[in-house]
Amino acid sequence: MRISEVLSFLEKKYPLEYQEDFDNCGVQCGDKEQEITGVVVCFEMSEATIDEAVRKKANLVISHHPLMLRRGICKIEPTHRVGKILCKALENKMVLYSMHTNLDSAVGGVNDTFAAKLHLQNVSVLSPIPGGMKKLSVFVPKAQAEEVRNALFEAGCGHIGNYDHCAYTLEGTGTFRPLQDANPYIGKPGETETVAEERIEMVFPNHLQKKVVEALYQSHPYEEPVFDIYQLDNQNNKVGLGRIGELPEPMDAEAFFQNLKQVFGLTMLRYYGDAHRKVQRIAVLGGGGSSFIGQAMAAKADVYVTGDVKYHDFHSAEGRMLIADIGHFESEQFIKEIIYNEIKENFNTFAVSLCETEKMQISII
Ligand SMILES: [Zn+2]
């Protein structure tokens, strides 16, 4: 099996299109068309991670944080941390791959898992990805409309919130005249034809376009199917950074913080606000989430749990919402298990392991 087959599988569930503009998810270096020998999953790439992969005879290393961001390094020399890691990986014919904000935003990714760990209910996305949807409009002869509609549903069209098989159909008349070289499904070359057709409209997420167009061509009877694809400004409400939901029962903020410490194995957390008030509506965002404090407040969160909150950022909530900073690493530490389980449960022809040499790099005394 090639490395690219494993990566394609992961990208179906965690599409690279979901990444933020600054990010650089996906292959960092190496030839993904080589045969896979094993996978090591880590949080952050380091020389020790590469050494461990060499020892384990694994040629694919998957991390959460990318080694390079979009405006990152432009020289690869073993004179700095990133260059050393890349040189060592390439010397050992490895592929380095990262699942960062695409994993944060996707359904079942970092933020969904964060919300699930706190048993939040009625969970929705705190900051949905804007413009992640397209609309397909296709003209089909009435007799084949059902078959085409079903093929497009199968390819992932027509999914809106908690509904699937969403489509709009309008009946009308299509006209065309096949030219001499045509091989028409209906009609004869040189004669104008009129056909009772349906115009079918459906939405789909950007990353499914290739699959949707393939399904359209395979199911549509015409030699030249006519269709339009539009980019929408609508949000994809299922995908994006952060989540907001409710605890089953209101509880004291202090008790909530104690539970938070237990769930994430924290020795401490930093918070701002009145710990004696009752809380129920909880916003979460794994990693550094200071810039989403306003969105958590707008969503009427009682508490916003994230990492990397600066002193003055705490004040921006003006005491109306509690903010808990549990640390960047601590709020994302479970990510490795998501990637590991995804591979373990779906592939059995190579070994996958969690990086054993990695440890929290910032200490508390
Ligand atoms: Zn992070």
Coordinates of C-alpha atoms and ligand atoms in Angstrom, one line a residue:
M1 CA 0.0 0.0 0.0
R2 CA 1.2 3.5 -0.9
I3 CA 1.5 6.3 1.7
S4 CA -0.8 8.4 -0.5
E5 CA -3.6 5.9 -0.1
V6 CA -3.5 6.3 3.7
L7 CA -3.4 10.1 3.3
S8 CA -6.3 10.2 0.9
F9 CA -8.3 8.2 3.4
L10 CA -7.5 10.7 6.2
E11 CA -8.2 13.7 3.9
K12 CA -11.7 12.4 3.1
K13 CA -12.6 12.8 6.7
Y14 CA -10.3 15.8 7.5
P15 CA -10.1 17.7 4.2
L16 CA -7.2 20.0 3.7
E17 CA -9.7 22.6 2.4
Y18 CA -10.8 23.1 6.0
Q19 CA -7.4 24.6 7.0
E20 CA -7.0 28.2 7.9
D21 CA -5.3 30.6 5.5
F22 CA -2.0 30.8 7.5
D23 CA -1.7 27.1 7.8
N24 CA 0.2 24.4 5.9
C25 CA -1.5 21.1 6.5
G26 CA -0.6 18.1 4.5
V27 CA 2.7 16.8 3.2
Q28 CA 5.7 18.7 4.6
C29 CA 8.3 16.7 2.7
G30 CA 8.9 13.3 1.1
D31 CA 7.6 11.1 -1.6
K32 CA 4.0 10.0 -0.7
E33 CA 3.9 7.5 -3.7
Q34 CA 6.3 5.1 -1.9
E35 CA 5.2 1.9 -0.2
I36 CA 4.2 2.5 3.5
T37 CA 6.3 0.7 6.1
G38 CA 4.7 2.1 9.3
V39 CA 3.4 5.3 10.9
V40 CA 4.4 7.2 14.0
V41 CA 1.9 9.8 15.3
C42 CA 3.2 12.8 17.3
F43 CA 2.0 16.2 18.5
E44 CA 5.1 18.1 17.4
M45 CA 7.9 17.0 15.1
S46 CA 11.4 16.9 16.5
E47 CA 14.7 15.1 15.7
A48 CA 13.9 12.6 18.4
T49 CA 10.6 11.8 16.6
I50 CA 12.4 11.1 13.4
D51 CA 15.0 8.9 15.3
E52 CA 12.1 7.0 16.8
A53 CA 10.5 6.5 13.4
V54 CA 13.8 5.2 12.0
R55 CA 14.0 2.7 15.0
K56 CA 10.5 1.6 14.3
K57 CA 11.1 1.3 10.6
A58 CA 8.2 3.7 9.9
N59 CA 8.4 6.0 6.9
L60 CA 5.4 8.2 7.7
V61 CA 5.3 10.6 10.6
I62 CA 2.1 12.5 11.2
S63 CA 2.0 15.5 13.6
H64 CA -0.6 17.9 14.6
H65 CA 1.5 21.1 14.3
P66 CA 3.0 21.6 10.9
L67 CA 6.8 22.0 10.6
M68 CA 6.4 25.0 8.3
L69 CA 3.6 27.5 8.1
R70 CA 2.5 29.1 4.8
R71 CA 4.9 32.0 5.2
G72 CA 7.5 29.8 6.8
I73 CA 11.1 29.0 6.0
C74 CA 12.4 29.3 2.5
K75 CA 15.8 27.5 2.9
I76 CA 16.3 23.9 4.1
E77 CA 19.7 23.6 5.8
P78 CA 20.7 21.6 8.9
T79 CA 21.7 24.8 10.7
H80 CA 18.3 25.4 12.4
R81 CA 15.7 23.3 14.1
V82 CA 13.3 22.8 11.2
G83 CA 16.0 22.3 8.6
K84 CA 17.6 19.6 10.8
I85 CA 14.3 17.7 11.0
L86 CA 13.6 18.0 7.3
C87 CA 17.1 16.9 6.3
K88 CA 17.0 13.9 8.7
A89 CA 13.6 12.9 7.4
L90 CA 14.6 13.1 3.7
E91 CA 17.9 11.2 4.4
N92 CA 15.7 8.4 5.7
K93 CA 13.2 8.6 2.8
M94 CA 10.4 9.6 5.1
V95 CA 7.2 11.5 4.5
L96 CA 6.3 14.1 7.1
Y97 CA 2.6 15.0 7.2
S98 CA 0.6 17.4 9.4
M99 CA -3.1 17.6 10.4
H100 CA -3.5 20.9 12.0
T101 CA -6.5 23.3 11.6
N102 CA -8.2 20.9 9.2
L103 CA -8.3 18.5 12.1
D104 CA -9.4 21.3 14.4
S105 CA -12.4 22.2 12.2
A106 CA -13.6 18.9 10.9
V107 CA -16.5 16.9 12.2
G108 CA -15.1 14.4 14.7
G109 CA -11.9 16.4 15.0
V110 CA -10.2 18.2 17.8
N111 CA -13.0 20.5 18.9
D112 CA -15.7 17.9 18.6
T113 CA -13.6 15.7 20.8
F114 CA -12.9 18.5 23.3
A115 CA -16.7 19.1 23.6
A116 CA -17.4 15.4 24.0
K117 CA -14.8 15.1 26.8
L118 CA -16.8 17.6 28.8
H119 CA -20.1 15.9 27.9
L120 CA -21.5 19.0 26.3
Q121 CA -24.9 18.7 24.7
N122 CA -26.6 20.6 21.8
V123 CA -23.1 21.2 20.4
S124 CA -22.6 23.6 17.5
V125 CA -19.6 25.2 15.8
L126 CA -18.3 28.4 17.5
S127 CA -16.8 29.9 14.3
P128 CA -18.1 28.2 11.2
I129 CA -16.0 28.2 8.0
P130 CA -17.3 30.9 5.7
G131 CA -17.8 30.1 2.0
G132 CA -17.1 26.4 2.3
M133 CA -20.1 25.4 0.2
K134 CA -21.0 25.2 -3.5
K135 CA -24.2 24.7 -5.3
L136 CA -24.7 22.4 -8.3
S137 CA -27.5 23.0 -10.8
V138 CA -28.0 20.3 -13.4
F139 CA -30.5 19.7 -16.2
V140 CA -31.6 16.1 -16.6
P141 CA -34.3 14.4 -18.7
K142 CA -37.3 13.7 -16.4
A143 CA -37.1 10.0 -16.9
Q144 CA -33.5 9.9 -15.5
A145 CA -33.9 12.6 -12.8
E146 CA -34.3 10.2 -9.9
E147 CA -31.3 8.2 -10.8
V148 CA -29.0 11.3 -11.2
R149 CA -30.4 12.8 -7.9
N150 CA -29.6 9.6 -6.0
A151 CA -26.1 9.4 -7.5
L152 CA -25.4 12.9 -6.4
F153 CA -26.8 12.3 -2.9
E154 CA -24.5 9.3 -2.8
A155 CA -21.5 11.5 -3.7
G156 CA -22.3 13.8 -0.7
C157 CA -24.6 16.4 -2.2
G158 CA -27.7 17.7 -0.4
H159 CA -26.5 17.7 3.2
I160 CA -27.7 20.7 5.2
G161 CA -27.3 20.6 9.0
N162 CA -29.2 17.7 10.4
Y163 CA -30.9 16.9 7.0
D164 CA -29.6 15.0 4.0
H165 CA -31.1 14.3 0.6
C166 CA -31.9 18.1 0.3
A167 CA -32.6 19.1 -3.3
Y168 CA -34.8 21.5 -5.2
T169 CA -36.4 20.5 -8.6
L170 CA -38.0 22.6 -11.2
E171 CA -39.6 21.2 -14.4
G172 CA -39.0 22.8 -17.8
T173 CA -38.1 22.1 -21.4
G174 CA -34.6 21.7 -22.7
T175 CA -33.7 22.3 -26.4
F176 CA -30.6 21.3 -28.4
R177 CA -29.5 20.4 -31.9
P178 CA -26.8 17.7 -32.1
L179 CA -24.0 18.5 -34.6
Q180 CA -22.7 16.0 -37.2
D181 CA -20.1 14.4 -34.9
A182 CA -22.5 14.1 -31.9
N183 CA -23.6 10.8 -30.5
P184 CA -26.8 12.0 -28.8
Y185 CA -28.8 10.0 -26.2
I186 CA -32.0 11.6 -27.6
G187 CA -32.4 13.0 -31.1
K188 CA -30.6 12.9 -34.4
P189 CA -27.7 15.0 -35.8
G190 CA -29.0 18.2 -37.5
E191 CA -32.5 18.1 -35.9
T192 CA -33.5 20.4 -33.1
E193 CA -34.8 18.4 -30.1
T194 CA -37.0 19.4 -27.2
V195 CA -37.0 17.3 -24.0
A196 CA -39.0 17.5 -20.8
E197 CA -36.2 18.0 -18.2
E198 CA -35.8 18.7 -14.5
R199 CA -33.4 21.3 -13.2
I200 CA -32.0 19.9 -9.9
E201 CA -30.2 22.1 -7.4
M202 CA -28.2 20.8 -4.5
V203 CA -25.4 22.1 -2.2
F204 CA -22.2 20.3 -1.4
P205 CA -18.9 21.1 0.5
N206 CA -16.1 22.4 -1.7
H207 CA -13.8 19.4 -1.2
L208 CA -16.3 17.0 -2.7
Q209 CA -16.4 18.7 -6.1
K210 CA -14.3 16.1 -8.0
K211 CA -16.4 13.3 -6.6
V212 CA -19.7 15.1 -7.3
V213 CA -18.7 15.9 -10.9
E214 CA -17.6 12.3 -11.5
A215 CA -20.9 11.0 -10.1
L216 CA -22.8 13.5 -12.4
Y217 CA -21.0 12.3 -15.5
Q218 CA -21.4 8.6 -14.6
S219 CA -25.2 8.9 -13.9
H220 CA -26.3 11.5 -16.5
P221 CA -27.5 10.0 -19.8
Y222 CA -26.5 12.9 -22.1
E223 CA -23.2 13.0 -24.1
E224 CA -22.7 16.6 -22.9
P225 CA -24.4 17.0 -19.5
V226 CA -25.2 20.7 -18.8
F227 CA -24.6 21.9 -15.3
D228 CA -23.4 25.0 -13.3
I229 CA -21.4 25.1 -10.1
Y230 CA -21.5 28.2 -8.0
Q231 CA -19.4 29.2 -5.0
L232 CA -21.7 30.2 -2.1
D233 CA -21.1 32.7 0.7
N234 CA -23.1 30.5 3.1
Q235 CA -21.3 29.0 6.1
N236 CA -20.8 25.3 6.5
N237 CA -22.3 25.2 10.0
K238 CA -20.9 21.7 10.8
V239 CA -17.3 22.7 10.3
G240 CA -15.1 25.3 11.9
L241 CA -13.0 26.3 14.9
G242 CA -14.3 25.9 18.4
R243 CA -17.6 24.4 19.7
I244 CA -20.3 25.6 22.0
G245 CA -22.7 23.5 24.0
E246 CA -24.3 23.0 27.3
L247 CA -23.5 20.9 30.4
P248 CA -26.4 18.5 31.3
E249 CA -27.0 20.6 34.5
P250 CA -25.9 24.1 35.7
M251 CA -23.0 23.8 38.1
D252 CA -20.7 26.1 40.1
A253 CA -17.8 27.4 38.0
E254 CA -15.4 26.3 40.6
A255 CA -16.7 22.7 40.4
F256 CA -16.6 22.9 36.6
F257 CA -12.9 24.0 36.8
Q258 CA -12.1 21.1 39.1
N259 CA -13.7 18.7 36.6
L260 CA -11.8 20.4 33.8
K261 CA -8.5 19.8 35.7
Q262 CA -9.4 16.1 36.2
V263 CA -10.5 15.5 32.6
F264 CA -7.3 17.0 31.1
G265 CA -4.9 15.9 33.9
L266 CA -4.0 19.5 34.8
T267 CA -2.0 20.6 37.8
M268 CA -3.3 24.1 37.4
L269 CA -5.4 26.3 35.2
R270 CA -5.7 30.1 34.9
Y271 CA -9.1 31.7 34.9
Y272 CA -10.7 35.1 35.0
G273 CA -14.2 35.9 36.3
D274 CA -16.4 35.0 39.2
A275 CA -15.9 31.3 40.2
H276 CA -18.9 31.3 42.4
R277 CA -21.5 31.8 39.7
K278 CA -23.4 29.0 38.0
V279 CA -22.3 27.9 34.6
Q280 CA -23.9 25.7 31.9
R281 CA -23.2 27.1 28.4
I282 CA -19.5 26.3 27.6
A283 CA -17.4 27.3 24.6
V284 CA -14.2 25.4 23.9
L285 CA -11.4 25.8 21.4
G286 CA -8.3 23.6 21.4
G287 CA -4.9 25.4 21.1
G288 CA -4.5 29.2 21.1
G289 CA -8.0 30.7 21.1
S290 CA -7.6 34.3 22.3
S291 CA -8.9 35.7 19.1
F292 CA -12.3 33.9 19.5
I293 CA -13.2 35.5 22.9
G294 CA -15.6 37.9 21.2
Q295 CA -17.3 35.1 19.4
A296 CA -17.7 33.0 22.6
M297 CA -19.3 36.1 24.3
A298 CA -21.6 36.7 21.3
A299 CA -22.6 33.0 21.6
K300 CA -23.5 33.7 25.2
A301 CA -21.1 31.3 26.7
D302 CA -20.8 31.3 30.5
V303 CA -17.3 30.0 30.3
Y304 CA -14.8 29.9 27.4
V305 CA -12.1 27.2 27.7
T306 CA -9.0 27.5 25.5
G307 CA -5.2 28.0 25.7
D308 CA -2.6 30.8 25.2
V309 CA -4.7 33.6 26.7
K310 CA -2.7 36.8 27.4
Y311 CA -3.2 39.0 30.4
H312 CA -5.1 41.7 28.6
D313 CA -7.2 39.2 26.6
F314 CA -8.7 38.0 29.9
H315 CA -10.0 41.5 30.5
S316 CA -11.7 41.7 27.2
A317 CA -14.6 39.5 28.6
E318 CA -15.3 42.4 31.1
G319 CA -16.3 39.8 33.7
R320 CA -19.4 38.9 31.7
M321 CA -18.0 35.5 30.8
L322 CA -15.5 33.4 32.6
I323 CA -12.3 32.5 30.6
A324 CA -10.2 29.5 31.5
D325 CA -6.8 29.0 30.0
I326 CA -5.8 25.4 30.4
G327 CA -2.7 25.6 28.2
H328 CA -2.1 25.2 24.5
F329 CA -0.6 21.7 24.7
E330 CA -3.0 20.6 27.4
S331 CA -6.0 21.5 25.4
E332 CA -4.8 19.5 22.4
Q333 CA -3.0 16.6 24.0
F334 CA -5.7 14.1 23.0
I335 CA -5.2 14.8 19.3
K336 CA -2.6 12.1 18.8
E337 CA -5.2 9.5 19.9
I338 CA -7.7 10.7 17.3
I339 CA -5.2 10.2 14.4
Y340 CA -3.9 7.0 15.9
N341 CA -7.4 5.5 16.3
E342 CA -8.4 6.6 12.8
I343 CA -5.5 4.7 11.2
K344 CA -5.6 1.7 13.6
E345 CA -9.3 1.1 13.0
N346 CA -9.0 1.3 9.2
F347 CA -5.7 -0.3 8.2
N348 CA -4.0 -3.5 9.3
T349 CA -1.2 -4.0 6.8
F350 CA 1.4 -1.8 8.6
A351 CA 2.2 -0.8 12.2
V352 CA 1.0 2.5 13.7
S353 CA 2.3 3.8 17.0
L354 CA 2.1 6.9 19.2
C355 CA 5.4 8.7 19.6
E356 CA 7.0 7.6 22.8
T357 CA 9.9 10.1 23.0
E358 CA 7.7 13.2 22.9
K359 CA 7.0 15.0 26.2
M360 CA 5.6 18.3 27.2
Q361 CA 8.3 20.8 26.4
I362 CA 7.3 23.5 28.8
S363 CA 7.5 22.7 32.5
I364 CA 5.8 24.1 35.5
I365 CA 7.6 24.1 38.9
Ligands
ZN1 ZN -1.9 23.9 18.6

